[in-house]
mmCIF file with all atom_site columns, C-alpha atoms in Angstrom:
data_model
loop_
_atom_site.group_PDB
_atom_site.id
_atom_site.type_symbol
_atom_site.label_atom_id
_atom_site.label_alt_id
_atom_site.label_comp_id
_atom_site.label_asym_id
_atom_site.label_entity_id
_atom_site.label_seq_id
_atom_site.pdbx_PDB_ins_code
_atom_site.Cartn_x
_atom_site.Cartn_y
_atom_site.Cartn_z
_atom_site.occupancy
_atom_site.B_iso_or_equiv
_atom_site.pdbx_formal_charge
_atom_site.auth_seq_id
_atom_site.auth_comp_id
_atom_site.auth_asym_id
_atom_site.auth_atom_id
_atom_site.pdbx_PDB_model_num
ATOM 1  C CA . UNK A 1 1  ? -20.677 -86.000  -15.321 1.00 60.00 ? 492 UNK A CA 1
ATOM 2  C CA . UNK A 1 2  ? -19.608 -89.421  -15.796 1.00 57.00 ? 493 UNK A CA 1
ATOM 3  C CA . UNK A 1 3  ? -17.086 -90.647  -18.412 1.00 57.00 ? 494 UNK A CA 1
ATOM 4  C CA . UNK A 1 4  ? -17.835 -93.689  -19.970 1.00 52.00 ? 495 UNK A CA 1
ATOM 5  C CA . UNK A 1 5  ? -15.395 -96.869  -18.424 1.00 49.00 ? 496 UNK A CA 1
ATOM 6  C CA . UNK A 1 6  ? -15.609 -100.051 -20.607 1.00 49.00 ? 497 UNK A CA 1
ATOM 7  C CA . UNK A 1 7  ? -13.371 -102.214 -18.506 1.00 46.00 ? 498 UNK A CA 1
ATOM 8  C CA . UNK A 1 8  ? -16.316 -101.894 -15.261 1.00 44.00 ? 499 UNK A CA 1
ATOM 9  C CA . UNK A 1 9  ? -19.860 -102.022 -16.514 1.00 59.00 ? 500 UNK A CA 1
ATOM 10 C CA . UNK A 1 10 ? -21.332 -103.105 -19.486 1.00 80.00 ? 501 UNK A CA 1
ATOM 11 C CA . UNK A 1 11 ? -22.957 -99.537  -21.593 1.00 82.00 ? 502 UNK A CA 1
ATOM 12 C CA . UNK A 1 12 ? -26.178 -101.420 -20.664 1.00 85.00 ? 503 UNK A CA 1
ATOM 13 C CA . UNK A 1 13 ? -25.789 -100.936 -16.543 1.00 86.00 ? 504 UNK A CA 1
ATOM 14 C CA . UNK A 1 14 ? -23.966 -97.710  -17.116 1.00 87.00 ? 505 UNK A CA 1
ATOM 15 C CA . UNK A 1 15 ? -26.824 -95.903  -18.958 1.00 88.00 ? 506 UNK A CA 1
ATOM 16 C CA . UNK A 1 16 ? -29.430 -97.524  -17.131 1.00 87.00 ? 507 UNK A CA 1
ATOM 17 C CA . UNK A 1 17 ? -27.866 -95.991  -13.568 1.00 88.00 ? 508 UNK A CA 1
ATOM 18 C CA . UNK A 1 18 ? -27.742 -92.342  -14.812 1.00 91.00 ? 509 UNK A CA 1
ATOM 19 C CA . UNK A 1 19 ? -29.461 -90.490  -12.232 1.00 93.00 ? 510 UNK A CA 1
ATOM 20 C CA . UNK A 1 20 ? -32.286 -88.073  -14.379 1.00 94.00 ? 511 UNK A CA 1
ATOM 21 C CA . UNK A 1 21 ? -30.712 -85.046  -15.115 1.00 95.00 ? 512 UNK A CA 1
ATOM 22 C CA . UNK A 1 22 ? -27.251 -86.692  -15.294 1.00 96.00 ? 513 UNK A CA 1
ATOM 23 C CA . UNK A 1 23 ? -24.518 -86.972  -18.476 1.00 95.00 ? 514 UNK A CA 1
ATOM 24 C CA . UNK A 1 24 ? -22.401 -89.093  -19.576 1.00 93.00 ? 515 UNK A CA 1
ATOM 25 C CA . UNK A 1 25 ? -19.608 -88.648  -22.271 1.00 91.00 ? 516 UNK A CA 1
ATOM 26 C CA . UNK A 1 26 ? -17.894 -91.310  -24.891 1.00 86.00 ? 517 UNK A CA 1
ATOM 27 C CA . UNK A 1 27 ? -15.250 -90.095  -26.641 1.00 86.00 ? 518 UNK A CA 1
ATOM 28 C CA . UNK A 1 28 ? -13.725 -91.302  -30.174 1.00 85.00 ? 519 UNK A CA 1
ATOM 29 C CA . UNK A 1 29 ? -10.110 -89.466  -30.616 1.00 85.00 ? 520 UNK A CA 1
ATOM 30 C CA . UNK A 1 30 ? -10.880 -85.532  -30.570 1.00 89.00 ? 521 UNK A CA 1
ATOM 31 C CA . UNK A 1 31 ? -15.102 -86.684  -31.227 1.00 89.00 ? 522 UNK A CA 1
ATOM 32 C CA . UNK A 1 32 ? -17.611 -86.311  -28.134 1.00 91.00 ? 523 UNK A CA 1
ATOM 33 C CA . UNK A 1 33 ? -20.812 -88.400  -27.415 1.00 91.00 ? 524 UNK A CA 1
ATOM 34 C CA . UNK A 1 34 ? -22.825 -86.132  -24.846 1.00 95.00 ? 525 UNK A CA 1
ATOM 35 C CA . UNK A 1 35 ? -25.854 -88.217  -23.488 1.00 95.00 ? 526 UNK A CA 1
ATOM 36 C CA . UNK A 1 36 ? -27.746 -86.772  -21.133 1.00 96.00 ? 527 UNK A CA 1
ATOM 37 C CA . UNK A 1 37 ? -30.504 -88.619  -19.012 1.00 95.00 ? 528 UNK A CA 1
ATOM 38 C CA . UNK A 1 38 ? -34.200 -86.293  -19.129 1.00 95.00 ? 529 UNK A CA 1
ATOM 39 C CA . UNK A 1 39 ? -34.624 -84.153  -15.928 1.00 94.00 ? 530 UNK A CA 1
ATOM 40 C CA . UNK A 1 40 ? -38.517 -84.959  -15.524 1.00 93.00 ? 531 UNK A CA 1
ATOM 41 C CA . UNK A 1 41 ? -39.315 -88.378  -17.830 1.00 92.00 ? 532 UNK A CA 1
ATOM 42 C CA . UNK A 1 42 ? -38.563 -91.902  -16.700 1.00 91.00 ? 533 UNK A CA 1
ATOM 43 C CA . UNK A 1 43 ? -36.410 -93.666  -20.302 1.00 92.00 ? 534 UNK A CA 1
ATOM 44 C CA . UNK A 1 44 ? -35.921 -90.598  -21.865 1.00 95.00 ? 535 UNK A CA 1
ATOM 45 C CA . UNK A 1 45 ? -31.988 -89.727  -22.826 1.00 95.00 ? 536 UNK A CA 1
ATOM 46 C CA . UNK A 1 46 ? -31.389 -86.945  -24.935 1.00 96.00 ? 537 UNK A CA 1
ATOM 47 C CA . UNK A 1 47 ? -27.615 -87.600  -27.257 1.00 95.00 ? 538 UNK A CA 1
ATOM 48 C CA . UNK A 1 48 ? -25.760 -85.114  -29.196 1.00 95.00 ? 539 UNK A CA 1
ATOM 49 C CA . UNK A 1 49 ? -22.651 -86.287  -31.276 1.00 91.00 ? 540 UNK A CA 1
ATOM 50 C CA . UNK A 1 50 ? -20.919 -84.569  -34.053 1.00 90.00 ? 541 UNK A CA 1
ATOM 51 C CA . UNK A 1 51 ? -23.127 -83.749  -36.864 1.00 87.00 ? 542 UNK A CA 1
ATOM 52 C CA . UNK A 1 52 ? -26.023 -85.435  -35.286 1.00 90.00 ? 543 UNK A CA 1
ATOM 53 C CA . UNK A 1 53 ? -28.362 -84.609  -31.954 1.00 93.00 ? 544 UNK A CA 1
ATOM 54 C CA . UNK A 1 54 ? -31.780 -86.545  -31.000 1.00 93.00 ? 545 UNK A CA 1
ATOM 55 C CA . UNK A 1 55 ? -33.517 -87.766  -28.237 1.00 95.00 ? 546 UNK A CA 1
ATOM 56 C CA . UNK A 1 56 ? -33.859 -91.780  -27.281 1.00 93.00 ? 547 UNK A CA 1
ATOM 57 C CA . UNK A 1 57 ? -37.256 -92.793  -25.863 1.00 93.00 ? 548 UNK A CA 1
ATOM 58 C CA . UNK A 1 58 ? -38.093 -96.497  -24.071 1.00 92.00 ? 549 UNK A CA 1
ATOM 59 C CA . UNK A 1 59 ? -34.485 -96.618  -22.501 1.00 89.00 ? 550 UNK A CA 1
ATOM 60 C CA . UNK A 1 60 ? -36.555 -98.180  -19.199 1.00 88.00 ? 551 UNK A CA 1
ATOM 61 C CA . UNK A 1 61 ? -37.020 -101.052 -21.694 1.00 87.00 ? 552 UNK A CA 1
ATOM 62 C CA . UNK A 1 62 ? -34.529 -103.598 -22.452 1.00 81.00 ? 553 UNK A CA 1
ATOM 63 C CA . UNK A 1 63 ? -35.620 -103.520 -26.503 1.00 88.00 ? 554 UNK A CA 1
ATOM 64 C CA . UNK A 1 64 ? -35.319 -99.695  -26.624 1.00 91.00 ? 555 UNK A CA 1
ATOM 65 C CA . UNK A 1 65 ? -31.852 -99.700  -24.444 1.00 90.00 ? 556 UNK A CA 1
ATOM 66 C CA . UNK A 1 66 ? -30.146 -102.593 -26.797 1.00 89.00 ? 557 UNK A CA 1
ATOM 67 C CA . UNK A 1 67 ? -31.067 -100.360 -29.619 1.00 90.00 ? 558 UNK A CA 1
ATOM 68 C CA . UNK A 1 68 ? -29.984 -97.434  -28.394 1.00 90.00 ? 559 UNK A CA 1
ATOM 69 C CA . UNK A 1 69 ? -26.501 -99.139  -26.884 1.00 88.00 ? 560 UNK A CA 1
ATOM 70 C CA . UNK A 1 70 ? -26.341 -101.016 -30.848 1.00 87.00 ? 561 UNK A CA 1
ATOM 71 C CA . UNK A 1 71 ? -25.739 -97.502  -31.968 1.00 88.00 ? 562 UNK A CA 1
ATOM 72 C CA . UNK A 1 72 ? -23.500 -96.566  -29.813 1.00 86.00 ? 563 UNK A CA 1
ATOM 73 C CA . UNK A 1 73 ? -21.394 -99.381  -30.457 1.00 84.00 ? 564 UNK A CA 1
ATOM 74 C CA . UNK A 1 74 ? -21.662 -98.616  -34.435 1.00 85.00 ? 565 UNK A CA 1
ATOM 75 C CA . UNK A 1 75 ? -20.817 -95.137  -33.840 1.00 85.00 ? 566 UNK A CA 1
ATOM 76 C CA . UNK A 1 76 ? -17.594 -96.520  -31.690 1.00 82.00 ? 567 UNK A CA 1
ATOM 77 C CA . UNK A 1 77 ? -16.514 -98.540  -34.336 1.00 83.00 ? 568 UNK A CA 1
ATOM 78 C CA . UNK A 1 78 ? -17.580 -97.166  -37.311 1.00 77.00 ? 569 UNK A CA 1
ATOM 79 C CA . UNK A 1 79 ? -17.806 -93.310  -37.366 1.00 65.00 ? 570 UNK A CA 1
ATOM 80 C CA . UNK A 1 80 ? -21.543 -93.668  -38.378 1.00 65.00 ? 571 UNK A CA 1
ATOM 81 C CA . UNK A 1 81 ? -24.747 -93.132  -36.301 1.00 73.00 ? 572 UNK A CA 1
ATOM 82 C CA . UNK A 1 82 ? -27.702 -93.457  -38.834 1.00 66.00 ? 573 UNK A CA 1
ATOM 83 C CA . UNK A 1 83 ? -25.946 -95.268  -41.530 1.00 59.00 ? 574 UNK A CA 1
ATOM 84 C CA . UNK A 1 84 ? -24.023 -92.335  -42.997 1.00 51.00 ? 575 UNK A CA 1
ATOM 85 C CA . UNK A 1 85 ? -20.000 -91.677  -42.265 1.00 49.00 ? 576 UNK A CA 1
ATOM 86 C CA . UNK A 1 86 ? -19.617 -88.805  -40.158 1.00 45.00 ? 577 UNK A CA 1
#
């Protein structure tokens, strides 16, 4: 499982390199990000966070991986995922 290392990569280049099949954790004080990259379909990550799970389709596309890496980002900073404080 990889942990998630700011200071190397941008989140971009570190989701898009997951192997399928693979995980990768962020981590907000005691709070855990799980995303984990689909065994069988090509852009297909499926996240689970506290409070919140889903599944993130058209990751092999730039539009869907900004999204999905906006998000994160909010969820870093903010304690939110979809808007509401969690």
């Amino acid at each position: 499982m990889k942990q998630l290392d700011l200071f190397s990569f941008a989140l971009e280049d570190q989701i898009a390199d997951l192997e399928q099949g693979e995980e990768m954790e962020f981590f907000r004080g005691k709070e855990r990000l799980l995303i984990r990259k689909h065994e069988k379909y090509q852009g297909v990550c499926h996240y689970q966070g506290p409070g919140f799970q889903g599944t993130a389709f058209h990751l092999n596309e730039w539009e869907g991986l900004d999204l999905f890496v906006a998000k994160i980002n909010k969820w870093l900073e903010e304690s939110s995922w979809n808007g509401a404080q969690g």
